[in-house]
């Protein structure tokens, strides 16, 4: 994995997406400060250099986009394992959030680009991660909701922390490439934040479905126990809320 650390950029995901066509090996881009971090569907990720870790990892997969379903969840499992080894216990919220004590500790954003035919085809996945180390009150006020930090990690050497996360991610991405999300679903379910809780699936604020959250299947779909029986929900741009 090629590694580059920059003092400041708008979005590490945007930078790596722009470079993906020319990459010949996986690449990690770490920004000491990220000024325009992105979330899903045009949402934003707030961070400050002292208080957070922001980076993206570009990784090439052999198959097309459809083979990557479940990847954000597998990345959540990898982060959970790595953070657990560092003494920080997290839970996962479907599809792409990492929670600590019920609040968001880290966000995962995956954007993709097809690799050119001359480079052998396949798909580049750019996996962006923002991890809160400390969460200042001012930032929570800006967000309009509470968020989590991991002060213990804030005291760790940043490079050591980054190396531990990169190791866990690389191992998980290799496993995902060979076995898909099925190799992660049981571990995802062990960390499921809202198991058995009543939830609603929202699409642009509109309630699409409601039921009890029952974990994920081997494709990464959320299982919902509804009045009509069990259904599964594919992660598009829907959001999940407790009801
Ligand atoms: P939601 O968490 O609302 O269901 P989502 O998972 O789609 O939505 P993302 O797009 O993954 O959200 O992340 C962007 C959202 O995360 C922002 O809209 C904001 O509410 C929240 N957010 C932004 N920065 C931070 C941060 N540093 N810590 C915690 N939460 C943040």
GROMACS .gro file of C-alpha atoms and ligand atoms in nm:
model
  274
    1UNK     CA    1   0.000   0.000   0.000
    2UNK     CA    2   0.138   0.339  -0.101
    3UNK     CA    3   0.100   0.592   0.179
    4UNK     CA    4   0.077   0.969   0.155
    5UNK     CA    5   0.013   1.215   0.435
    6UNK     CA    6  -0.092   1.570   0.348
    7UNK     CA    7  -0.125   1.859   0.592
    8UNK     CA    8  -0.457   1.971   0.450
    9UNK     CA    9  -0.710   1.891   0.180
   10UNK     CA   10  -1.081   1.931   0.109
   11UNK     CA   11  -1.173   1.563   0.097
   12UNK     CA   12  -0.940   1.263   0.089
   13UNK     CA   13  -1.213   1.067  -0.090
   14UNK     CA   14  -1.240   1.328  -0.365
   15UNK     CA   15  -0.860   1.332  -0.404
   16UNK     CA   16  -0.826   0.955  -0.434
   17UNK     CA   17  -1.125   0.926  -0.669
   18UNK     CA   18  -0.957   1.179  -0.897
   19UNK     CA   19  -0.637   0.974  -0.890
   20UNK     CA   20  -0.787   0.622  -0.900
   21UNK     CA   21  -0.758   0.588  -1.279
   22UNK     CA   22  -0.380   0.627  -1.255
   23UNK     CA   23  -0.315   0.411  -0.947
   24UNK     CA   24  -0.128   0.086  -0.990
   25UNK     CA   25  -0.146  -0.029  -0.628
   26UNK     CA   26  -0.367   0.036  -0.325
   27UNK     CA   27  -0.315   0.378  -0.174
   28UNK     CA   28  -0.374   0.533   0.166
   29UNK     CA   29  -0.417   0.909   0.184
   30UNK     CA   30  -0.419   1.064   0.531
   31UNK     CA   31  -0.511   1.430   0.581
   32UNK     CA   32  -0.395   1.600   0.896
   33UNK     CA   33  -0.675   1.845   0.831
   34UNK     CA   34  -0.977   1.787   0.611
   35UNK     CA   35  -1.180   2.098   0.539
   36UNK     CA   36  -1.471   1.964   0.329
   37UNK     CA   37  -1.527   1.607   0.446
   38UNK     CA   38  -1.810   1.427   0.276
   39UNK     CA   39  -2.086   1.199   0.400
   40UNK     CA   40  -2.347   1.015   0.197
   41UNK     CA   41  -2.577   1.201  -0.044
   42UNK     CA   42  -2.405   1.537  -0.018
   43UNK     CA   43  -2.398   1.537   0.362
   44UNK     CA   44  -2.081   1.657   0.529
   45UNK     CA   45  -1.834   1.523   0.782
   46UNK     CA   46  -1.694   1.771   1.031
   47UNK     CA   47  -1.346   1.733   1.172
   48UNK     CA   48  -1.054   1.930   1.303
   49UNK     CA   49  -0.688   1.836   1.291
   50UNK     CA   50  -0.639   1.807   1.666
   51UNK     CA   51  -0.957   1.613   1.723
   52UNK     CA   52  -0.991   1.356   1.450
   53UNK     CA   53  -0.834   1.113   1.212
   54UNK     CA   54  -0.940   1.144   0.849
   55UNK     CA   55  -0.817   0.921   0.571
   56UNK     CA   56  -0.914   0.728   0.260
   57UNK     CA   57  -0.792   0.399   0.124
   58UNK     CA   58  -0.820   0.318  -0.248
   59UNK     CA   59  -0.845  -0.055  -0.311
   60UNK     CA   60  -0.907  -0.235  -0.639
   61UNK     CA   61  -1.151  -0.525  -0.665
   62UNK     CA   62  -1.170  -0.763  -0.959
   63UNK     CA   63  -1.548  -0.758  -1.007
   64UNK     CA   64  -1.804  -0.494  -1.096
   65UNK     CA   65  -1.994  -0.265  -0.863
   66UNK     CA   66  -2.253  -0.531  -0.776
   67UNK     CA   67  -1.980  -0.743  -0.611
   68UNK     CA   68  -1.918  -0.465  -0.358
   69UNK     CA   69  -2.252  -0.473  -0.180
   70UNK     CA   70  -2.188  -0.511   0.189
   71UNK     CA   71  -1.844  -0.349   0.167
   72UNK     CA   72  -1.927  -0.054   0.399
   73UNK     CA   73  -2.051  -0.305   0.656
   74UNK     CA   74  -1.738  -0.519   0.625
   75UNK     CA   75  -1.529  -0.205   0.679
   76UNK     CA   76  -1.732  -0.136   0.994
   77UNK     CA   77  -1.651  -0.485   1.122
   78UNK     CA   78  -1.279  -0.432   1.050
   79UNK     CA   79  -1.283  -0.098   1.233
   80UNK     CA   80  -1.469  -0.256   1.523
   81UNK     CA   81  -1.210  -0.532   1.554
   82UNK     CA   82  -0.917  -0.289   1.535
   83UNK     CA   83  -1.070  -0.042   1.782
   84UNK     CA   84  -1.163  -0.328   2.016
   85UNK     CA   85  -0.800  -0.440   2.025
   86UNK     CA   86  -0.710  -0.082   2.119
   87UNK     CA   87  -0.957  -0.085   2.408
   88UNK     CA   88  -1.247   0.103   2.246
   89UNK     CA   89  -1.569  -0.097   2.219
   90UNK     CA   90  -1.799   0.012   1.938
   91UNK     CA   91  -2.134  -0.089   1.793
   92UNK     CA   92  -2.246  -0.081   1.432
   93UNK     CA   93  -2.549   0.097   1.297
   94UNK     CA   94  -2.673  -0.012   0.955
   95UNK     CA   95  -2.552   0.060   0.698
   96UNK     CA   96  -2.240   0.264   0.759
   97UNK     CA   97  -2.202   0.411   1.105
   98UNK     CA   98  -1.975   0.329   1.395
   99UNK     CA   99  -2.128   0.416   1.732
  100UNK     CA  100  -1.988   0.435   2.080
  101UNK     CA  101  -2.237   0.443   2.367
  102UNK     CA  102  -2.510   0.520   2.112
  103UNK     CA  103  -2.340   0.819   1.946
  104UNK     CA  104  -2.151   0.837   1.619
  105UNK     CA  105  -1.777   0.785   1.666
  106UNK     CA  106  -1.681   0.730   1.303
  107UNK     CA  107  -1.833   0.759   0.959
  108UNK     CA  108  -1.758   0.540   0.658
  109UNK     CA  109  -1.812   0.662   0.304
  110UNK     CA  110  -1.736   0.439   0.006
  111UNK     CA  111  -1.727   0.579  -0.345
  112UNK     CA  112  -1.635   0.376  -0.651
  113UNK     CA  113  -1.495   0.410  -0.997
  114UNK     CA  114  -1.454   0.145  -1.268
  115UNK     CA  115  -1.093   0.069  -1.349
  116UNK     CA  116  -0.990   0.110  -1.713
  117UNK     CA  117  -0.977  -0.193  -1.945
  118UNK     CA  118  -0.600  -0.139  -2.002
  119UNK     CA  119  -0.542  -0.168  -1.630
  120UNK     CA  120  -0.722  -0.505  -1.627
  121UNK     CA  121  -1.074  -0.383  -1.545
  122UNK     CA  122  -1.239  -0.422  -1.206
  123UNK     CA  123  -1.356  -0.151  -0.967
  124UNK     CA  124  -1.169   0.092  -0.745
  125UNK     CA  125  -1.335   0.144  -0.411
  126UNK     CA  126  -1.232   0.457  -0.225
  127UNK     CA  127  -1.302   0.394   0.140
  128UNK     CA  128  -1.317   0.713   0.343
  129UNK     CA  129  -1.311   0.710   0.720
  130UNK     CA  130  -1.351   0.992   0.967
  131UNK     CA  131  -1.286   0.894   1.326
  132UNK     CA  132  -1.351   1.131   1.616
  133UNK     CA  133  -1.077   1.131   1.875
  134UNK     CA  134  -1.223   1.399   2.096
  135UNK     CA  135  -1.563   1.551   2.030
  136UNK     CA  136  -1.572   1.914   2.137
  137UNK     CA  137  -1.903   2.067   2.252
  138UNK     CA  138  -1.876   2.332   1.977
  139UNK     CA  139  -1.875   2.062   1.710
  140UNK     CA  140  -2.172   1.887   1.867
  141UNK     CA  141  -2.352   2.221   1.868
  142UNK     CA  142  -2.275   2.263   1.496
  143UNK     CA  143  -2.393   1.911   1.424
  144UNK     CA  144  -2.711   1.964   1.621
  145UNK     CA  145  -2.677   1.621   1.781
  146UNK     CA  146  -2.452   1.443   2.022
  147UNK     CA  147  -2.149   1.257   1.891
  148UNK     CA  148  -1.884   1.036   2.047
  149UNK     CA  149  -1.510   1.067   2.089
  150UNK     CA  150  -1.245   0.822   2.204
  151UNK     CA  151  -1.012   1.026   2.427
  152UNK     CA  152  -0.797   0.723   2.495
  153UNK     CA  153  -0.711   0.706   2.122
  154UNK     CA  154  -0.641   1.081   2.121
  155UNK     CA  155  -0.351   1.016   2.355
  156UNK     CA  156  -0.202   0.751   2.124
  157UNK     CA  157   0.062   0.823   1.865
  158UNK     CA  158  -0.133   0.900   1.543
  159UNK     CA  159   0.095   0.691   1.322
  160UNK     CA  160   0.064   0.387   1.547
  161UNK     CA  161  -0.314   0.426   1.548
  162UNK     CA  162  -0.323   0.467   1.171
  163UNK     CA  163  -0.101   0.161   1.121
  164UNK     CA  164  -0.330  -0.052   1.339
  165UNK     CA  165  -0.636   0.059   1.141
  166UNK     CA  166  -0.464   0.007   0.805
  167UNK     CA  167  -0.358  -0.344   0.899
  168UNK     CA  168  -0.709  -0.443   1.000
  169UNK     CA  169  -0.861  -0.284   0.690
  170UNK     CA  170  -0.618  -0.448   0.447
  171UNK     CA  171  -0.682  -0.788   0.601
  172UNK     CA  172  -1.059  -0.736   0.583
  173UNK     CA  173  -1.050  -0.614   0.223
  174UNK     CA  174  -0.857  -0.925   0.115
  175UNK     CA  175  -1.111  -1.144   0.291
  176UNK     CA  176  -1.398  -0.948   0.135
  177UNK     CA  177  -1.243  -0.992  -0.211
  178UNK     CA  178  -1.230  -1.368  -0.172
  179UNK     CA  179  -1.546  -1.443   0.029
  180UNK     CA  180  -1.769  -1.137   0.012
  181UNK     CA  181  -1.978  -1.004   0.299
  182UNK     CA  182  -2.082  -1.355   0.408
  183UNK     CA  183  -1.746  -1.379   0.586
  184UNK     CA  184  -1.841  -1.075   0.800
  185UNK     CA  185  -2.215  -1.101   0.866
  186UNK     CA  186  -2.190  -1.297   1.194
  187UNK     CA  187  -1.936  -1.051   1.334
  188UNK     CA  188  -2.149  -0.757   1.217
  189UNK     CA  189  -2.448  -0.901   1.400
  190UNK     CA  190  -2.247  -0.939   1.721
  191UNK     CA  191  -2.184  -0.563   1.713
  192UNK     CA  192  -2.531  -0.459   1.597
  193UNK     CA  193  -2.624  -0.146   1.793
  194UNK     CA  194  -3.001  -0.168   1.746
  195UNK     CA  195  -3.071  -0.542   1.757
  196UNK     CA  196  -3.439  -0.600   1.836
  197UNK     CA  197  -3.514  -0.226   1.858
  198UNK     CA  198  -3.808  -0.066   1.675
  199UNK     CA  199  -3.675   0.130   1.376
  200UNK     CA  200  -3.797   0.312   1.068
  201UNK     CA  201  -3.636   0.319   0.725
  202UNK     CA  202  -3.647   0.670   0.583
  203UNK     CA  203  -3.606   0.781   0.225
  204UNK     CA  204  -3.572   1.158   0.214
  205UNK     CA  205  -3.763   1.189   0.537
  206UNK     CA  206  -4.045   0.961   0.417
  207UNK     CA  207  -4.107   0.638   0.612
  208UNK     CA  208  -4.059   0.343   0.375
  209UNK     CA  209  -4.081   0.061   0.627
  210UNK     CA  210  -4.093   0.001   0.997
  211UNK     CA  211  -4.025  -0.296   1.217
  212UNK     CA  212  -3.782  -0.446   1.463
  213UNK     CA  213  -3.419  -0.447   1.349
  214UNK     CA  214  -3.303  -0.810   1.327
  215UNK     CA  215  -2.945  -0.782   1.205
  216UNK     CA  216  -2.810  -0.831   0.854
  217UNK     CA  217  -2.803  -1.118   0.607
  218UNK     CA  218  -2.503  -1.249   0.411
  219UNK     CA  219  -2.550  -0.979   0.146
  220UNK     CA  220  -2.550  -0.697   0.401
  221UNK     CA  221  -2.924  -0.629   0.378
  222UNK     CA  222  -3.093  -0.515   0.699
  223UNK     CA  223  -3.347  -0.768   0.824
  224UNK     CA  224  -3.668  -0.617   0.958
  225UNK     CA  225  -3.939  -0.799   1.146
  226UNK     CA  226  -4.258  -0.625   1.040
  227UNK     CA  227  -4.627  -0.691   1.102
  228UNK     CA  228  -4.626  -0.876   0.767
  229UNK     CA  229  -4.326  -1.093   0.854
  230UNK     CA  230  -3.954  -1.063   0.791
  231UNK     CA  231  -3.833  -0.837   0.509
  232UNK     CA  232  -3.489  -0.722   0.403
  233UNK     CA  233  -3.375  -0.376   0.306
  234UNK     CA  234  -3.100  -0.299   0.060
  235UNK     CA  235  -2.876  -0.005   0.150
  236UNK     CA  236  -2.943   0.260  -0.110
  237UNK     CA  237  -2.966   0.608   0.019
  238UNK     CA  238  -3.205   0.522   0.296
  239UNK     CA  239  -3.148   0.617   0.660
  240UNK     CA  240  -3.230   0.424   0.971
  241UNK     CA  241  -3.379   0.580   1.286
  242UNK     CA  242  -3.505   0.444   1.615
  243UNK     CA  243  -3.882   0.482   1.627
  244LIG     P1  244  -2.737   0.927   0.962
  244LIG     O1  245  -2.618   0.901   1.050
  244LIG     O2  246  -2.801   1.058   0.988
  244LIG     O3  247  -2.829   0.811   0.950
  244LIG     P2  248  -2.578   0.882   0.741
  244LIG     O4  249  -2.530   0.760   0.807
  244LIG     O5  250  -2.624   0.871   0.602
  244LIG     O6  251  -2.692   0.952   0.820
  244LIG     P3  252  -2.336   0.998   0.677
  244LIG     O7  253  -2.362   1.052   0.544
  244LIG     O8  254  -2.266   0.869   0.693
  244LIG     O9  255  -2.470   0.994   0.757
  244LIG    O10  256  -2.255   1.103   0.764
  244LIG     C1  257  -2.286   1.240   0.759
  244LIG     C2  258  -2.361   1.283   0.884
  244LIG    O11  259  -2.284   1.254   1.001
  244LIG     C3  260  -2.382   1.432   0.889
  244LIG    O12  261  -2.503   1.466   0.827
  244LIG     C4  262  -2.381   1.466   1.039
  244LIG    O13  263  -2.508   1.451   1.095
  244LIG     C5  264  -2.295   1.357   1.099
  244LIG     N1  265  -2.158   1.403   1.129
  244LIG     C6  266  -2.078   1.486   1.060
  244LIG     N2  267  -1.957   1.499   1.116
  244LIG     C7  268  -1.959   1.423   1.227
  244LIG     C8  269  -1.864   1.395   1.330
  244LIG     N3  270  -1.742   1.445   1.328
  244LIG     N4  271  -1.903   1.311   1.428
  244LIG     C9  272  -2.025   1.257   1.432
  244LIG     N5  273  -2.119   1.279   1.340
  244LIG    C10  274  -2.087   1.361   1.237
   0.00000   0.00000   0.00000
